[in-house]
Amino acid sequence: MSKKNQLLSITLCLVTIITVYFSYIPNANAYSKDNIAQLIKENKCIKCDLSNYHFPKNKFNLEKANLFKSNLHKTNFTNLNLRKANFSETDLTFSNLEKINARKTDFRKADLTHTNLKNSNLSQANFSQATLNHSNFSHSILERSDFEKADLSESNFIQANLSGANFHNANLTKADLDLANLSSKSKKHLTNFSNANLTQTQLINAKLQRVNFSNANLYQADFDGSDLTESILEKANLAEANLSHVNLSNADLRHANLINASLVYANLSNANLKNANLEKANLTGVNLTNTNLKGAIMPDGSIHN
C-alpha cells in the first residue's frame, strides 16, 4: 500500500472514531422542542423526551396534564401546578419537584429515585409501586397518599405530614421519618404500615397515634421519644428496636416480637402484650400499669401467667 493510501486509511479511521465518540456524549438539552410545543398546545405528551427541561412557572400550568411514560430525567418542575396530572410510569430520576401542588396526582410505577419533592402538597397522590429510593419528601403534605408496594428505601420524610397515608407492603428500609406526623385522624383513614418493611427506619420524636403497624418488620427501628398511643403493632417484628421513652399506652402488641428491644422508661400502661416475646428486652423504668402480659415471654425467659 502506498504512503498516500495509508494516510487516507488512517484519516478515515480517525474520522470514524471521532464520530462514534461524539455520538455517545449525552446532550445537555436532551428535550425535544416539538414535544414542548405539543405539551403547551394539548397539555399532553405521551412517551415524550422532556429530560433536562426547566419548566418556567409563568408559562406552564400542568394541571391534569398527561405525561404517561415520558422521560423527565433531571427535569425542573419547581413551584408548578401539577394537580391531577398523570406521571404514571415516567422517569423522574434526579428531578426537582420542590414546592409543587400535586394533589391527587398519579405517580404509579414512576421512577423518582433521588427526586426532590420537599415543601410540596402531595395529598391523596398515588405513588403505588413507584421507585422512590433516596427521594426527599421533607416538610411536605402527604395526607392520605398511597405508597402501596412502593420502594422508599433511604427516603427522607423529616417533618412531613403523612396522616392517613397508605404504606401497605411498602419498603421503607433505612428511611428517615423523624418528627413526622403520621397520626390517624379517624378510624376510617388509618395511617397504614401493615406488612411494610421498616428495617432500621428512624421514627424519632414522631407522632404515631392510632397507626397500623400490624405484621410490619420494624427490626432495629428507632422510635425514641415518639407517641404510639393506641397504635396497632400486632405480630410486628420489633426485635432490637429502640422504644425508649416511647408512649405505647393502650397500644396493641399482641404476639409482637420484642426480643432485645429497648423499652427504657417507655409507657405501656393499658397496653395489650398478650403472647408477646420480651426475651432479653430492657424494661428499665417501664410503666406496666394495667398492662396485659398474659402468655408473654418475659426478659428472663419465663412465661407470664
Short mmCIF file of N, CA and C in Angstrom, two decimals, residues 43-223:
data_model
loop_
_atom_site.label_atom_id
_atom_site.label_comp_id
_atom_site.label_asym_id
_atom_site.label_seq_id
_atom_site.Cartn_x
_atom_site.Cartn_y
_atom_site.Cartn_z
N ASN A 43 -51.63 20.06 26.42
CA ASN A 43 -51.49 19.64 27.82
C ASN A 43 -51.32 18.12 27.91
N LYS A 44 -50.68 17.57 26.90
CA LYS A 44 -50.48 16.12 26.81
C LYS A 44 -49.23 15.84 25.99
N CYS A 45 -48.42 14.89 26.49
CA CYS A 45 -47.24 14.47 25.73
C CYS A 45 -46.85 13.08 26.23
N ILE A 46 -47.37 12.05 25.57
CA ILE A 46 -47.15 10.67 26.00
C ILE A 46 -45.87 10.12 25.38
N LYS A 47 -45.05 9.47 26.23
CA LYS A 47 -43.76 8.88 25.81
C LYS A 47 -42.84 9.94 25.19
N CYS A 48 -42.89 11.14 25.72
CA CYS A 48 -42.07 12.24 25.20
C CYS A 48 -40.72 12.30 25.92
N ASP A 49 -39.78 13.01 25.29
CA ASP A 49 -38.49 13.27 25.92
C ASP A 49 -38.46 14.74 26.34
N LEU A 50 -38.61 14.96 27.66
CA LEU A 50 -38.55 16.31 28.22
C LEU A 50 -37.42 16.41 29.23
N SER A 51 -36.47 15.49 29.14
CA SER A 51 -35.37 15.45 30.11
C SER A 51 -34.56 16.73 30.08
N ASN A 52 -34.11 17.15 31.26
CA ASN A 52 -33.28 18.34 31.45
C ASN A 52 -34.01 19.66 31.20
N TYR A 53 -35.33 19.61 30.97
CA TYR A 53 -36.06 20.85 30.69
C TYR A 53 -36.44 21.55 32.00
N HIS A 54 -36.29 22.86 32.02
CA HIS A 54 -36.69 23.68 33.17
C HIS A 54 -38.02 24.36 32.82
N PHE A 55 -39.10 23.93 33.48
CA PHE A 55 -40.41 24.49 33.20
C PHE A 55 -40.58 25.84 33.89
N PRO A 56 -40.69 26.93 33.13
CA PRO A 56 -40.90 28.24 33.77
C PRO A 56 -42.32 28.35 34.31
N LYS A 57 -42.45 28.83 35.54
CA LYS A 57 -43.74 28.87 36.22
C LYS A 57 -44.77 29.73 35.47
N ASN A 58 -44.33 30.85 34.89
CA ASN A 58 -45.28 31.77 34.26
C ASN A 58 -45.76 31.29 32.89
N LYS A 59 -45.17 30.18 32.39
CA LYS A 59 -45.51 29.69 31.06
C LYS A 59 -46.34 28.41 31.09
N PHE A 60 -46.25 27.66 32.20
CA PHE A 60 -46.89 26.34 32.25
C PHE A 60 -47.84 26.20 33.43
N ASN A 61 -49.01 25.67 33.15
CA ASN A 61 -49.92 25.17 34.17
C ASN A 61 -50.23 23.74 33.76
N LEU A 62 -49.65 22.77 34.48
CA LEU A 62 -49.77 21.38 34.07
C LEU A 62 -50.85 20.61 34.84
N GLU A 63 -51.85 21.32 35.33
CA GLU A 63 -52.97 20.64 35.97
C GLU A 63 -53.65 19.72 34.96
N LYS A 64 -53.82 18.46 35.36
CA LYS A 64 -54.44 17.40 34.55
C LYS A 64 -53.63 17.07 33.28
N ALA A 65 -52.37 17.45 33.24
CA ALA A 65 -51.52 17.11 32.09
C ALA A 65 -51.27 15.60 32.04
N ASN A 66 -51.11 15.07 30.84
CA ASN A 66 -50.85 13.64 30.66
C ASN A 66 -49.43 13.47 30.12
N LEU A 67 -48.53 12.95 30.98
CA LEU A 67 -47.13 12.72 30.60
C LEU A 67 -46.77 11.24 30.76
N PHE A 68 -47.72 10.39 30.54
CA PHE A 68 -47.56 8.94 30.71
C PHE A 68 -46.32 8.42 29.98
N LYS A 69 -45.48 7.67 30.74
CA LYS A 69 -44.28 7.01 30.22
C LYS A 69 -43.27 7.97 29.59
N SER A 70 -43.27 9.22 29.97
CA SER A 70 -42.32 10.17 29.40
C SER A 70 -40.98 10.15 30.13
N ASN A 71 -39.93 10.63 29.45
CA ASN A 71 -38.60 10.76 30.03
C ASN A 71 -38.49 12.15 30.63
N LEU A 72 -38.51 12.23 31.97
CA LEU A 72 -38.46 13.51 32.68
C LEU A 72 -37.23 13.58 33.58
N HIS A 73 -36.20 12.85 33.19
CA HIS A 73 -34.96 12.80 33.96
C HIS A 73 -34.35 14.21 34.10
N LYS A 74 -34.03 14.57 35.33
CA LYS A 74 -33.41 15.87 35.64
C LYS A 74 -34.26 17.07 35.18
N THR A 75 -35.56 16.88 35.17
CA THR A 75 -36.46 17.97 34.80
C THR A 75 -36.78 18.82 36.03
N ASN A 76 -36.98 20.12 35.82
CA ASN A 76 -37.27 21.04 36.92
C ASN A 76 -38.72 21.50 36.84
N PHE A 77 -39.54 21.08 37.85
CA PHE A 77 -40.95 21.46 37.92
C PHE A 77 -41.21 22.40 39.10
N THR A 78 -40.21 23.03 39.66
CA THR A 78 -40.35 23.83 40.88
C THR A 78 -41.50 24.83 40.79
N ASN A 79 -42.32 24.84 41.85
CA ASN A 79 -43.42 25.79 42.02
C ASN A 79 -44.59 25.60 41.05
N LEU A 80 -44.60 24.52 40.28
CA LEU A 80 -45.67 24.35 39.28
C LEU A 80 -46.93 23.71 39.86
N ASN A 81 -48.04 23.94 39.17
CA ASN A 81 -49.30 23.28 39.48
C ASN A 81 -49.37 21.99 38.68
N LEU A 82 -49.27 20.85 39.36
CA LEU A 82 -49.33 19.54 38.72
C LEU A 82 -50.54 18.74 39.23
N ARG A 83 -51.51 19.44 39.73
CA ARG A 83 -52.68 18.79 40.34
C ARG A 83 -53.38 17.88 39.33
N LYS A 84 -53.64 16.64 39.76
CA LYS A 84 -54.34 15.62 38.97
C LYS A 84 -53.64 15.27 37.65
N ALA A 85 -52.35 15.56 37.56
CA ALA A 85 -51.59 15.21 36.35
C ALA A 85 -51.27 13.71 36.35
N ASN A 86 -50.97 13.18 35.17
CA ASN A 86 -50.62 11.77 35.03
C ASN A 86 -49.13 11.63 34.76
N PHE A 87 -48.39 11.17 35.80
CA PHE A 87 -46.96 10.90 35.68
C PHE A 87 -46.69 9.40 35.80
N SER A 88 -47.69 8.57 35.59
CA SER A 88 -47.50 7.14 35.78
C SER A 88 -46.48 6.58 34.79
N GLU A 89 -45.59 5.73 35.33
CA GLU A 89 -44.53 5.05 34.58
C GLU A 89 -43.53 6.02 33.93
N THR A 90 -43.43 7.23 34.46
CA THR A 90 -42.45 8.18 33.93
C THR A 90 -41.09 8.00 34.60
N ASP A 91 -40.04 8.54 33.97
CA ASP A 91 -38.71 8.59 34.55
C ASP A 91 -38.50 9.99 35.10
N LEU A 92 -38.60 10.13 36.43
CA LEU A 92 -38.41 11.41 37.09
C LEU A 92 -37.15 11.41 37.94
N THR A 93 -36.21 10.55 37.62
CA THR A 93 -34.99 10.43 38.40
C THR A 93 -34.21 11.74 38.41
N PHE A 94 -33.73 12.11 39.60
CA PHE A 94 -32.91 13.31 39.81
C PHE A 94 -33.64 14.61 39.42
N SER A 95 -34.96 14.58 39.38
CA SER A 95 -35.73 15.78 39.03
C SER A 95 -36.02 16.63 40.26
N ASN A 96 -36.39 17.89 40.01
CA ASN A 96 -36.71 18.82 41.09
C ASN A 96 -38.20 19.15 41.05
N LEU A 97 -38.92 18.68 42.07
CA LEU A 97 -40.36 18.95 42.18
C LEU A 97 -40.66 19.69 43.48
N GLU A 98 -39.76 20.53 43.90
CA GLU A 98 -39.92 21.27 45.15
C GLU A 98 -41.04 22.30 45.04
N LYS A 99 -41.82 22.41 46.11
CA LYS A 99 -42.88 23.41 46.22
C LYS A 99 -43.95 23.28 45.13
N ILE A 100 -44.24 22.05 44.73
CA ILE A 100 -45.28 21.84 43.71
C ILE A 100 -46.63 21.60 44.38
N ASN A 101 -47.69 21.81 43.62
CA ASN A 101 -49.04 21.39 44.02
C ASN A 101 -49.37 20.16 43.19
N ALA A 102 -49.33 18.99 43.83
CA ALA A 102 -49.59 17.73 43.13
C ALA A 102 -50.66 16.92 43.85
N ARG A 103 -51.70 17.60 44.29
CA ARG A 103 -52.81 16.91 44.94
C ARG A 103 -53.51 15.99 43.93
N LYS A 104 -53.73 14.75 44.38
CA LYS A 104 -54.42 13.73 43.57
C LYS A 104 -53.68 13.43 42.25
N THR A 105 -52.38 13.63 42.24
CA THR A 105 -51.58 13.36 41.04
C THR A 105 -51.17 11.89 40.99
N ASP A 106 -51.07 11.35 39.79
CA ASP A 106 -50.80 9.92 39.58
C ASP A 106 -49.32 9.70 39.26
N PHE A 107 -48.60 9.05 40.22
CA PHE A 107 -47.19 8.69 40.03
C PHE A 107 -47.02 7.16 40.04
N ARG A 108 -48.05 6.42 39.74
CA ARG A 108 -47.96 4.96 39.82
C ARG A 108 -46.84 4.41 38.93
N LYS A 109 -46.01 3.54 39.53
CA LYS A 109 -44.93 2.84 38.83
C LYS A 109 -43.89 3.80 38.24
N ALA A 110 -43.89 5.05 38.68
CA ALA A 110 -42.88 6.00 38.20
C ALA A 110 -41.57 5.78 38.94
N ASP A 111 -40.47 6.22 38.32
CA ASP A 111 -39.15 6.14 38.95
C ASP A 111 -38.76 7.53 39.42
N LEU A 112 -38.78 7.73 40.76
CA LEU A 112 -38.44 9.02 41.34
C LEU A 112 -37.18 8.92 42.21
N THR A 113 -36.25 8.08 41.80
CA THR A 113 -35.01 7.92 42.53
C THR A 113 -34.26 9.25 42.60
N HIS A 114 -33.83 9.62 43.81
CA HIS A 114 -33.09 10.87 44.05
C HIS A 114 -33.88 12.11 43.61
N THR A 115 -35.20 12.06 43.68
CA THR A 115 -36.04 13.20 43.28
C THR A 115 -36.34 14.08 44.49
N ASN A 116 -36.34 15.39 44.28
CA ASN A 116 -36.61 16.36 45.34
C ASN A 116 -38.07 16.78 45.30
N LEU A 117 -38.83 16.42 46.36
CA LEU A 117 -40.25 16.76 46.46
C LEU A 117 -40.54 17.52 47.75
N LYS A 118 -39.56 18.17 48.31
CA LYS A 118 -39.73 18.82 49.61
C LYS A 118 -40.64 20.04 49.51
N ASN A 119 -41.29 20.34 50.64
CA ASN A 119 -42.18 21.51 50.76
C ASN A 119 -43.31 21.50 49.73
N SER A 120 -43.79 20.33 49.38
CA SER A 120 -44.84 20.21 48.36
C SER A 120 -46.16 19.72 48.94
N ASN A 121 -47.24 19.99 48.22
CA ASN A 121 -48.55 19.47 48.59
C ASN A 121 -48.84 18.26 47.71
N LEU A 122 -48.74 17.06 48.31
CA LEU A 122 -48.92 15.80 47.58
C LEU A 122 -50.06 14.98 48.20
N SER A 123 -50.98 15.65 48.84
CA SER A 123 -52.07 14.93 49.49
C SER A 123 -52.91 14.15 48.47
N GLN A 124 -53.23 12.92 48.84
CA GLN A 124 -54.01 11.98 48.01
C GLN A 124 -53.34 11.65 46.68
N ALA A 125 -52.03 11.88 46.59
CA ALA A 125 -51.29 11.46 45.39
C ALA A 125 -51.11 9.95 45.41
N ASN A 126 -50.95 9.36 44.23
CA ASN A 126 -50.82 7.90 44.11
C ASN A 126 -49.39 7.55 43.70
N PHE A 127 -48.63 6.96 44.65
CA PHE A 127 -47.25 6.53 44.39
C PHE A 127 -47.15 5.00 44.44
N SER A 128 -48.25 4.31 44.27
CA SER A 128 -48.22 2.86 44.40
C SER A 128 -47.26 2.22 43.39
N GLN A 129 -46.44 1.30 43.89
CA GLN A 129 -45.44 0.56 43.10
C GLN A 129 -44.38 1.48 42.47
N ALA A 130 -44.27 2.69 42.95
CA ALA A 130 -43.24 3.60 42.44
C ALA A 130 -41.89 3.32 43.09
N THR A 131 -40.81 3.72 42.40
CA THR A 131 -39.46 3.60 42.95
C THR A 131 -39.05 4.98 43.46
N LEU A 132 -38.78 5.06 44.77
CA LEU A 132 -38.55 6.35 45.40
C LEU A 132 -37.29 6.34 46.27
N ASN A 133 -36.30 5.54 45.90
CA ASN A 133 -35.07 5.45 46.68
C ASN A 133 -34.41 6.83 46.79
N HIS A 134 -34.01 7.19 48.00
CA HIS A 134 -33.30 8.45 48.26
C HIS A 134 -34.12 9.69 47.87
N SER A 135 -35.43 9.56 47.75
CA SER A 135 -36.26 10.73 47.44
C SER A 135 -36.43 11.60 48.69
N ASN A 136 -36.70 12.89 48.47
CA ASN A 136 -36.80 13.84 49.57
C ASN A 136 -38.22 14.42 49.66
N PHE A 137 -38.97 14.00 50.71
CA PHE A 137 -40.33 14.49 50.94
C PHE A 137 -40.38 15.37 52.19
N SER A 138 -39.27 15.85 52.68
CA SER A 138 -39.25 16.58 53.94
C SER A 138 -40.15 17.82 53.88
N HIS A 139 -40.89 18.03 54.98
CA HIS A 139 -41.78 19.18 55.15
C HIS A 139 -42.94 19.20 54.15
N SER A 140 -43.23 18.08 53.51
CA SER A 140 -44.32 18.03 52.53
C SER A 140 -45.62 17.52 53.16
N ILE A 141 -46.73 17.84 52.50
CA ILE A 141 -48.05 17.38 52.93
C ILE A 141 -48.42 16.16 52.08
N LEU A 142 -48.60 15.02 52.75
CA LEU A 142 -48.88 13.76 52.05
C LEU A 142 -50.09 13.05 52.65
N GLU A 143 -51.03 13.81 53.14
CA GLU A 143 -52.21 13.22 53.77
C GLU A 143 -52.96 12.31 52.79
N ARG A 144 -53.21 11.09 53.26
CA ARG A 144 -53.97 10.06 52.50
C ARG A 144 -53.34 9.73 51.14
N SER A 145 -52.04 9.92 51.02
CA SER A 145 -51.35 9.48 49.80
C SER A 145 -51.16 7.97 49.83
N ASP A 146 -51.02 7.39 48.65
CA ASP A 146 -50.94 5.93 48.53
C ASP A 146 -49.54 5.51 48.09
N PHE A 147 -48.84 4.77 48.98
CA PHE A 147 -47.49 4.27 48.69
C PHE A 147 -47.47 2.73 48.69
N GLU A 148 -48.59 2.11 48.44
CA GLU A 148 -48.65 0.65 48.50
C GLU A 148 -47.63 0.02 47.55
N LYS A 149 -46.82 -0.90 48.10
CA LYS A 149 -45.80 -1.65 47.36
C LYS A 149 -44.72 -0.74 46.74
N ALA A 150 -44.61 0.49 47.22
CA ALA A 150 -43.56 1.39 46.72
C ALA A 150 -42.23 1.08 47.38
N ASP A 151 -41.13 1.40 46.69
CA ASP A 151 -39.79 1.23 47.24
C ASP A 151 -39.29 2.59 47.70
N LEU A 152 -39.26 2.79 49.03
CA LEU A 152 -38.90 4.07 49.62
C LEU A 152 -37.63 3.97 50.46
N SER A 153 -36.78 3.03 50.13
CA SER A 153 -35.57 2.82 50.93
C SER A 153 -34.72 4.09 50.96
N GLU A 154 -34.29 4.45 52.18
CA GLU A 154 -33.41 5.61 52.42
C GLU A 154 -34.04 6.93 51.97
N SER A 155 -35.37 6.99 51.93
CA SER A 155 -36.04 8.24 51.59
C SER A 155 -36.16 9.13 52.82
N ASN A 156 -36.44 10.42 52.59
CA ASN A 156 -36.46 11.43 53.65
C ASN A 156 -37.87 11.99 53.81
N PHE A 157 -38.48 11.74 55.00
CA PHE A 157 -39.80 12.27 55.31
C PHE A 157 -39.75 13.15 56.56
N ILE A 158 -38.63 13.76 56.85
CA ILE A 158 -38.49 14.56 58.06
C ILE A 158 -39.54 15.67 58.11
N GLN A 159 -40.28 15.71 59.20
CA GLN A 159 -41.33 16.71 59.45
C GLN A 159 -42.42 16.74 58.37
N ALA A 160 -42.60 15.63 57.68
CA ALA A 160 -43.69 15.54 56.69
C ALA A 160 -45.00 15.21 57.38
N ASN A 161 -46.11 15.58 56.76
CA ASN A 161 -47.44 15.24 57.26
C ASN A 161 -47.97 14.06 56.45
N LEU A 162 -48.04 12.87 57.10
CA LEU A 162 -48.42 11.64 56.42
C LEU A 162 -49.70 11.04 57.01
N SER A 163 -50.50 11.86 57.62
CA SER A 163 -51.72 11.36 58.25
C SER A 163 -52.63 10.66 57.24
N GLY A 164 -53.00 9.43 57.57
CA GLY A 164 -53.89 8.66 56.71
C GLY A 164 -53.25 8.07 55.48
N ALA A 165 -51.91 8.16 55.35
CA ALA A 165 -51.22 7.61 54.17
C ALA A 165 -51.20 6.08 54.23
N ASN A 166 -51.11 5.46 53.06
CA ASN A 166 -51.11 4.00 52.97
C ASN A 166 -49.74 3.50 52.51
N PHE A 167 -49.06 2.74 53.41
CA PHE A 167 -47.75 2.17 53.10
C PHE A 167 -47.81 0.63 53.14
N HIS A 168 -48.96 0.07 52.88
CA HIS A 168 -49.11 -1.38 52.92
C HIS A 168 -48.12 -2.05 51.96
N ASN A 169 -47.33 -2.99 52.51
CA ASN A 169 -46.33 -3.74 51.71
C ASN A 169 -45.24 -2.87 51.10
N ALA A 170 -45.05 -1.67 51.62
CA ALA A 170 -44.01 -0.78 51.09
C ALA A 170 -42.66 -1.09 51.74
N ASN A 171 -41.58 -0.71 51.05
CA ASN A 171 -40.23 -0.88 51.58
C ASN A 171 -39.69 0.47 52.03
N LEU A 172 -39.53 0.63 53.36
CA LEU A 172 -39.00 1.88 53.92
C LEU A 172 -37.70 1.63 54.66
N THR A 173 -36.92 0.67 54.22
CA THR A 173 -35.66 0.34 54.86
C THR A 173 -34.76 1.57 54.96
N LYS A 174 -34.33 1.88 56.17
CA LYS A 174 -33.42 3.00 56.45
C LYS A 174 -33.99 4.36 56.05
N ALA A 175 -35.32 4.45 55.95
CA ALA A 175 -35.94 5.75 55.68
C ALA A 175 -35.88 6.60 56.94
N ASP A 176 -36.01 7.93 56.78
CA ASP A 176 -35.95 8.87 57.90
C ASP A 176 -37.30 9.57 58.04
N LEU A 177 -38.04 9.23 59.11
CA LEU A 177 -39.34 9.85 59.37
C LEU A 177 -39.32 10.63 60.69
N ASP A 178 -38.16 11.13 61.07
CA ASP A 178 -38.04 11.88 62.31
C ASP A 178 -38.98 13.09 62.30
N LEU A 179 -39.67 13.30 63.44
CA LEU A 179 -40.55 14.45 63.63
C LEU A 179 -41.74 14.50 62.67
N ALA A 180 -41.97 13.40 61.96
CA ALA A 180 -43.10 13.36 61.02
C ALA A 180 -44.41 13.18 61.78
N ASN A 181 -45.49 13.65 61.16
CA ASN A 181 -46.83 13.45 61.72
C ASN A 181 -47.52 12.33 60.95
N LEU A 182 -47.65 11.17 61.59
CA LEU A 182 -48.30 10.02 60.96
C LEU A 182 -49.57 9.61 61.68
N SER A 183 -50.00 10.40 62.63
CA SER A 183 -51.17 10.05 63.42
C SER A 183 -52.42 9.99 62.57
N SER A 184 -53.26 9.00 62.84
CA SER A 184 -54.52 8.85 62.10
C SER A 184 -55.54 9.85 62.64
N LYS A 185 -56.21 10.54 61.71
CA LYS A 185 -57.25 11.49 62.13
C LYS A 185 -58.55 10.78 62.47
N SER A 186 -58.79 9.64 61.83
CA SER A 186 -60.04 8.91 62.07
C SER A 186 -59.83 7.42 61.83
N LYS A 187 -60.73 6.61 62.34
CA LYS A 187 -60.67 5.16 62.13
C LYS A 187 -60.90 4.81 60.66
N LYS A 188 -61.60 5.67 59.95
CA LYS A 188 -61.89 5.43 58.54
C LYS A 188 -60.63 5.56 57.69
N HIS A 189 -59.71 6.43 58.10
CA HIS A 189 -58.49 6.66 57.33
C HIS A 189 -57.26 6.49 58.25
N LEU A 190 -57.01 5.23 58.65
CA LEU A 190 -55.85 4.94 59.47
C LEU A 190 -54.57 5.05 58.64
N THR A 191 -53.53 5.63 59.22
CA THR A 191 -52.22 5.57 58.59
C THR A 191 -51.78 4.11 58.64
N ASN A 192 -51.43 3.55 57.49
CA ASN A 192 -51.30 2.10 57.39
C ASN A 192 -49.91 1.66 56.95
N PHE A 193 -49.20 0.95 57.86
CA PHE A 193 -47.90 0.36 57.55
C PHE A 193 -47.97 -1.16 57.64
N SER A 194 -49.14 -1.73 57.48
CA SER A 194 -49.27 -3.18 57.63
C SER A 194 -48.40 -3.89 56.59
N ASN A 195 -47.68 -4.92 57.05
CA ASN A 195 -46.80 -5.74 56.20
C ASN A 195 -45.66 -4.94 55.55
N ALA A 196 -45.43 -3.73 56.01
CA ALA A 196 -44.35 -2.92 55.44
C ALA A 196 -43.00 -3.30 56.05
N ASN A 197 -41.93 -3.01 55.30
CA ASN A 197 -40.57 -3.26 55.78
C ASN A 197 -39.96 -1.94 56.23
N LEU A 198 -39.79 -1.79 57.56
CA LEU A 198 -39.21 -0.57 58.13
C LEU A 198 -37.91 -0.91 58.88
N THR A 199 -37.15 -1.83 58.35
CA THR A 199 -35.89 -2.22 58.96
C THR A 199 -34.96 -1.02 59.09
N GLN A 200 -34.47 -0.77 60.30
CA GLN A 200 -33.53 0.32 60.60
C GLN A 200 -34.08 1.70 60.21
N THR A 201 -35.38 1.82 60.19
CA THR A 201 -36.01 3.11 59.89
C THR A 201 -35.99 4.01 61.12
N GLN A 202 -35.82 5.31 60.91
CA GLN A 202 -35.82 6.27 62.01
C GLN A 202 -37.19 6.94 62.11
N LEU A 203 -37.77 6.86 63.32
CA LEU A 203 -39.06 7.49 63.61
C LEU A 203 -38.95 8.24 64.94
N ILE A 204 -37.86 8.98 65.12
CA ILE A 204 -37.58 9.66 66.38
C ILE A 204 -38.50 10.87 66.57
N ASN A 205 -39.09 10.96 67.77
CA ASN A 205 -39.98 12.08 68.12
C ASN A 205 -41.10 12.27 67.08
N ALA A 206 -41.60 11.17 66.54
CA ALA A 206 -42.68 11.23 65.56
C ALA A 206 -44.04 11.09 66.24
N LYS A 207 -45.07 11.63 65.57
CA LYS A 207 -46.44 11.48 66.05
C LYS A 207 -47.04 10.26 65.37
N LEU A 208 -47.33 9.22 66.17
CA LEU A 208 -47.74 7.94 65.60
C LEU A 208 -48.98 7.39 66.31
N GLN A 209 -49.86 8.25 66.73
CA GLN A 209 -51.07 7.80 67.42
C GLN A 209 -52.02 7.10 66.45
N ARG A 210 -52.52 5.92 66.89
CA ARG A 210 -53.51 5.14 66.14
C ARG A 210 -53.02 4.74 64.75
N VAL A 211 -51.76 4.38 64.63
CA VAL A 211 -51.18 3.94 63.36
C VAL A 211 -51.19 2.41 63.30
N ASN A 212 -51.44 1.86 62.13
CA ASN A 212 -51.48 0.41 61.95
C ASN A 212 -50.12 -0.11 61.48
N PHE A 213 -49.40 -0.81 62.39
CA PHE A 213 -48.12 -1.45 62.07
C PHE A 213 -48.24 -2.98 62.11
N SER A 214 -49.43 -3.51 61.97
CA SER A 214 -49.60 -4.96 62.11
C SER A 214 -48.77 -5.72 61.07
N ASN A 215 -48.08 -6.74 61.53
CA ASN A 215 -47.22 -7.60 60.69
C ASN A 215 -46.06 -6.85 60.04
N ALA A 216 -45.79 -5.64 60.48
CA ALA A 216 -44.68 -4.87 59.89
C ALA A 216 -43.34 -5.36 60.43
N ASN A 217 -42.30 -5.23 59.60
CA ASN A 217 -40.94 -5.55 60.02
C ASN A 217 -40.27 -4.28 60.49
N LEU A 218 -40.12 -4.15 61.81
CA LEU A 218 -39.53 -2.95 62.42
C LEU A 218 -38.21 -3.29 63.11
N TYR A 219 -37.51 -4.24 62.55
CA TYR A 219 -36.23 -4.68 63.13
C TYR A 219 -35.26 -3.49 63.22
N GLN A 220 -34.76 -3.25 64.43
CA GLN A 220 -33.80 -2.17 64.72
C GLN A 220 -34.33 -0.77 64.36
N ALA A 221 -35.65 -0.63 64.27
CA ALA A 221 -36.22 0.70 64.05
C ALA A 221 -36.03 1.55 65.30
N ASP A 222 -35.89 2.86 65.11
CA ASP A 222 -35.64 3.78 66.23
C ASP A 222 -36.86 4.69 66.43
N PHE A 223 -37.61 4.43 67.54
CA PHE A 223 -38.80 5.21 67.86
C PHE A 223 -38.57 6.17 69.03
#
